[in-house]
Coordinates of C-alpha atoms in Angstrom, one line a residue:
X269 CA 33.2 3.8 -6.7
X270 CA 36.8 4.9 -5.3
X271 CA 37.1 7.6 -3.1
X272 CA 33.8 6.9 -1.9
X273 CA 34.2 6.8 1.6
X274 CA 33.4 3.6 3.5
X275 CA 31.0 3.3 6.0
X276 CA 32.0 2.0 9.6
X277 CA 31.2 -1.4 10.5
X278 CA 30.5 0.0 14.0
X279 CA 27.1 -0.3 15.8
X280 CA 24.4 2.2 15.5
X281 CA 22.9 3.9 18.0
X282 CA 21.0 0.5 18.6
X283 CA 23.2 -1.5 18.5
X284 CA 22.7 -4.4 16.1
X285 CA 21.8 -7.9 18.5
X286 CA 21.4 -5.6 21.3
X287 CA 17.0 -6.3 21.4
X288 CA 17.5 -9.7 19.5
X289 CA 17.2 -10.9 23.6
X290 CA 14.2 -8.8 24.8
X291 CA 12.3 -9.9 21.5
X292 CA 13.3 -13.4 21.8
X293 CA 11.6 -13.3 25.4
X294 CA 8.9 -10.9 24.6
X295 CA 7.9 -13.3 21.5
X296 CA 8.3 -16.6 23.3
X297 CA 6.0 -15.3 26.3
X298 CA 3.3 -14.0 23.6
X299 CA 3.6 -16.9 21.1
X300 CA 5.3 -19.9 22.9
X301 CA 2.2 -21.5 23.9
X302 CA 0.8 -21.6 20.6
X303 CA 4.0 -22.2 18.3
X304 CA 2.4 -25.3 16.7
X305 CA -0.6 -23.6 15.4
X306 CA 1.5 -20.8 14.4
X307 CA 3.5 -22.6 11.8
X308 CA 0.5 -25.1 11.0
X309 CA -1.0 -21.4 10.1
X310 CA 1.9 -19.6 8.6
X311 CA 2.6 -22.8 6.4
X312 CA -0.9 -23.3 5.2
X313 CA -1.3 -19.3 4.5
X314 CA 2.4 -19.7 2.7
X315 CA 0.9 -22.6 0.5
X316 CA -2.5 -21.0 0.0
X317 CA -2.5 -18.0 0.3
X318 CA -6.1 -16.0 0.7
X319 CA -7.5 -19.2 -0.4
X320 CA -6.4 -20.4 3.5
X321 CA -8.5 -17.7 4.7
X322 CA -11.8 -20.2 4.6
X323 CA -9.6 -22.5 7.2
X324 CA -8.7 -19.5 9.2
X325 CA -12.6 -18.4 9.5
X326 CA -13.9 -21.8 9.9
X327 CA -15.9 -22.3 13.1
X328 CA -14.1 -24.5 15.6
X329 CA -14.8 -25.9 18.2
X330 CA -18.4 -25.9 20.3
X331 CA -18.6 -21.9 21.0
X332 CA -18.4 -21.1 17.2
X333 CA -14.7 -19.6 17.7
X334 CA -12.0 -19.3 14.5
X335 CA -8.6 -20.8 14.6
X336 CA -6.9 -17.0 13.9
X337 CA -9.5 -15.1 16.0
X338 CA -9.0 -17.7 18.9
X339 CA -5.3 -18.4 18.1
X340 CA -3.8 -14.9 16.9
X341 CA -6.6 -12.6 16.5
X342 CA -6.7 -12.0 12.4
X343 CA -4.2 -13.0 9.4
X344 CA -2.5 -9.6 10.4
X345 CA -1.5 -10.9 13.6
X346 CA -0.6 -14.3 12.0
X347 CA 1.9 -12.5 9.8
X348 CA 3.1 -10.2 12.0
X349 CA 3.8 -12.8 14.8
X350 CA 5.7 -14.5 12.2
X351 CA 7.6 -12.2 10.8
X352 CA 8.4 -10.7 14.2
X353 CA 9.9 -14.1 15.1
X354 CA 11.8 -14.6 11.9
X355 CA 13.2 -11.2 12.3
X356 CA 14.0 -12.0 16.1
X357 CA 15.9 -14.9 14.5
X358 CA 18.4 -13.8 12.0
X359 CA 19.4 -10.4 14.0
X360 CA 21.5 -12.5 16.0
X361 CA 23.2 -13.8 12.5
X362 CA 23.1 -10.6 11.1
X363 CA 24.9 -8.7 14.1
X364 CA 27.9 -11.3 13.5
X365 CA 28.4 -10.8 10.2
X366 CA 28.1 -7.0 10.5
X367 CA 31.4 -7.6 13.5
X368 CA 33.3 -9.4 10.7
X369 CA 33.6 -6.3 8.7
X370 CA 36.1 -3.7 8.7
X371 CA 36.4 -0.2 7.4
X372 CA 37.2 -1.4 3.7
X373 CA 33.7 -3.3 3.6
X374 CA 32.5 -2.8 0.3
X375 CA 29.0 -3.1 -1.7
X376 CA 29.3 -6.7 -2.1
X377 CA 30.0 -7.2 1.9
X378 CA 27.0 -5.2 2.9
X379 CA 24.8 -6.8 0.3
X380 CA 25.9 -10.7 1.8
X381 CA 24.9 -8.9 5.6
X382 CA 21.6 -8.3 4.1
X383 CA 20.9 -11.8 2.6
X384 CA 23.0 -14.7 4.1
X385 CA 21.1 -14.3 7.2
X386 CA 18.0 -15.1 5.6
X387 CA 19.3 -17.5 3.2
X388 CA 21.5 -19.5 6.2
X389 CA 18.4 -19.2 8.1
X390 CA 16.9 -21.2 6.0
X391 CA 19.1 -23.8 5.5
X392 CA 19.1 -24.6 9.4
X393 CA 15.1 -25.1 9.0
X394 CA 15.4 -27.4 6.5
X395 CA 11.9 -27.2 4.9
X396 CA 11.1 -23.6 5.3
X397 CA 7.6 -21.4 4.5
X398 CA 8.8 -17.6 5.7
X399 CA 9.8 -16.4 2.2
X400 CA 6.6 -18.2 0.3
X401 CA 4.4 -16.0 3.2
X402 CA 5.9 -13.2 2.5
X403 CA 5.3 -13.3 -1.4
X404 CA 1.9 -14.8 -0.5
X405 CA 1.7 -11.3 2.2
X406 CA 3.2 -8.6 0.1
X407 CA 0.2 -7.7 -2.8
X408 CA -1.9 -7.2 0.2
X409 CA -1.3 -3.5 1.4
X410 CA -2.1 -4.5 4.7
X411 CA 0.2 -7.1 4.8
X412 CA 3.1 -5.3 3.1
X413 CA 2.6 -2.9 5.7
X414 CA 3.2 -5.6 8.2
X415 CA 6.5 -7.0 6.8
X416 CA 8.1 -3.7 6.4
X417 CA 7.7 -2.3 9.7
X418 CA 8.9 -5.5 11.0
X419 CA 11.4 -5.5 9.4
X420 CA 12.4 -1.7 9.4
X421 CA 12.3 -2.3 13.6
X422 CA 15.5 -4.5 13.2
X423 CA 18.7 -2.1 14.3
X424 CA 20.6 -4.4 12.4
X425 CA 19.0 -4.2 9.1
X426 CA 18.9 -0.8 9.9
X427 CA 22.4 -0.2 10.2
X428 CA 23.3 -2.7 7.0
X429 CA 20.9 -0.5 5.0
X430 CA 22.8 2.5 5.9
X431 CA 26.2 1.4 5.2
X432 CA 25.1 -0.2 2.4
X433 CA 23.6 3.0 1.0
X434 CA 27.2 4.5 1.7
X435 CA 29.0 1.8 -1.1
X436 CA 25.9 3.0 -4.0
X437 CA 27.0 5.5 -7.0
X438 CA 24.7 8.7 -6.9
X439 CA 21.7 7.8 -8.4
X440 CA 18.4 10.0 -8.6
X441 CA 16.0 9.2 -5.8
X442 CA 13.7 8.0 -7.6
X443 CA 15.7 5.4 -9.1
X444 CA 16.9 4.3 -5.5
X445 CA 13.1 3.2 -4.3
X446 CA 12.7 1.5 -7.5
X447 CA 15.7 -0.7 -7.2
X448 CA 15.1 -0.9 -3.7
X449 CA 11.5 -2.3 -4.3
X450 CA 13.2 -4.8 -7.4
X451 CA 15.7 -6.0 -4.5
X452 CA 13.3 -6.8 -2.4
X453 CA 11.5 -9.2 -4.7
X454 CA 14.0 -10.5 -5.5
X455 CA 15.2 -12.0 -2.6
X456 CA 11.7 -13.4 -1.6
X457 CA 10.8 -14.4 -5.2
X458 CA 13.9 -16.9 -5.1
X459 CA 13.9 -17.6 -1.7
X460 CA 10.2 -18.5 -2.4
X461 CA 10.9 -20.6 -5.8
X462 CA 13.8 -22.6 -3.8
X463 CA 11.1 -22.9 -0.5
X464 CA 8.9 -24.5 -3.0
X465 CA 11.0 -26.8 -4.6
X466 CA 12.5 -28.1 -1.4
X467 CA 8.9 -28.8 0.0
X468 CA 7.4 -30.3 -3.4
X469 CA 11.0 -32.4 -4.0
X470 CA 11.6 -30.8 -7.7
X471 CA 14.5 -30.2 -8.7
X472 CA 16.3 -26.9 -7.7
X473 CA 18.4 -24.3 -9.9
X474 CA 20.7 -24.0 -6.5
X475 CA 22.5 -26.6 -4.8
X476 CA 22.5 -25.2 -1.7
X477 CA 20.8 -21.9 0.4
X478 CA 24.8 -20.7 0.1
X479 CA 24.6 -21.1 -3.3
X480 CA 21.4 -19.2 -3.6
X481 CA 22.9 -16.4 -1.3
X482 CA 25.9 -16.0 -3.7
X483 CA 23.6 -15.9 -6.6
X484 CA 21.7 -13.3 -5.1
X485 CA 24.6 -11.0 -4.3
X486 CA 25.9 -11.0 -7.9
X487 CA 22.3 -10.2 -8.6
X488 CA 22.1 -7.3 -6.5
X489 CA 24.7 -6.0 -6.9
X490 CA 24.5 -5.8 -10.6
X491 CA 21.0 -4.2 -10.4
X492 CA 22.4 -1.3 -7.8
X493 CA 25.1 -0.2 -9.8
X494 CA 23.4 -0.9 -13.8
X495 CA 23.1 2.3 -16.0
X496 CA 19.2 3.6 -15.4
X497 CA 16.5 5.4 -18.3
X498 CA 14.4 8.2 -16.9
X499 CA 11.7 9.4 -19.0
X500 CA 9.2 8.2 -21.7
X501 CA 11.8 9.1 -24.8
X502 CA 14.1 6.1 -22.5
X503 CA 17.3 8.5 -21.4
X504 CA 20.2 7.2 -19.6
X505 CA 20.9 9.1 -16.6
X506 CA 24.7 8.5 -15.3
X507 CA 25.2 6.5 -12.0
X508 CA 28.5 6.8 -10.6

């Protein structure tokens, strides 16, 4: 990858932390009311998954309403409230680590942009659920849908994406989305695994979220720049 130029750390055109404010207040007027029942929800949907979707539609209370229709309006809303919160959250983290950087950031510097904020995130919460909700969310098409666009709305994953697509070899397109999509689980599959253990006190393969975020970077960025096979006969197309 030398000679590849570098991408500069400097903001986008929205600059990264610059809504993290306006959704923090926009969020907190919408949702602060009901916090409580959001993460009693989001955790019991993050430990049950559609199962949890009898406890959402149970009638409550004497006028037959259900705790989502009455609370957030559908399991939609649930997950997009939050997952617009979590994102709200680590943009702020993100936007600092992205003012670290110089113009000699590399693949590896990009990559930590895109994970330590969820993985230090984490470790301030202690016993987390966002991660198990997303792999509980993503198999639905609906809820995939959900979590992407929140996420793609961030101007600071935004602008880590793009300078992190700057560090890549050339690769066929097609071969981008796929390890684009393997990345993504990835990240919530361990993040997921470690949520679990942490919650269910069994032993974990990482001491420490940090720990995890390394691993995952090593990960990463072994999978983005690996050989690839196109084709049924299994040919090796050159990256790099």
């Amino acid at each position: 990858m030398n000679g590849r130029r570098r991408p500069s750390p400097s903001a986008p055109q929205s600059r990264p932390g610059a809504t993290a404010g306006i959704a923090d207040r926009q969020l907190t007027r919408h949702y602060a009311p009901r916090v409580p029942n959001l993460d009693a929800a989001g955790r019991l949907f993050a430990e049950q998954g559609a199962r949890s979707g009898r406890r959402f539609t149970e009638p409550t209370g004497p006028c037959g309403t259900t705790l989502t229709s009455r609370q957030f309006g559908t399991t939609v809303d649930l997950v997009r409230g939050i997952t617009h919160r979590f994102t709200a959250d680590v943009e702020r983290a993100r936007a600092g680590l992205i003012a670290e950087l110089d113009e000699a950031a590399g693949l590896r510097d990009w990559l930590r942009c895109l994970v330590f904020p969820w993985t230090d995130h984490f470790d301030r919460q202690g016993t987390p659920y966002f991660s198990r909700m997303c792999a509980q969310a993503l198999p639905d098409p609906r809820l995939r849908a959900v979590v992407t666009e929140e996420a793609l709305a961030s101007p600071t994953f935004q602008h880590t994406w793009s300078a992190l697509k700057h560090c890549l070899p050339p690769m066929p397109a097609t071969i981008a989305v796929q390890r684009g999509e393997i990345a993504q689980q990835v990240i919530v599959r361990m993040c997921a695994e470690r949520e679990t253990a942490l919650a269910t006190g069994t032993p974990t393969m990482w001491s420490s979220w940090r720990g995890l975020g390394n691993g995952l970077v090593d990960a990463l960025a072994s999978i983005w720049t690996a050989p690839c096979t196109t084709g049924q006969e299994g040919q090796r197309c050159d990256i790099g």
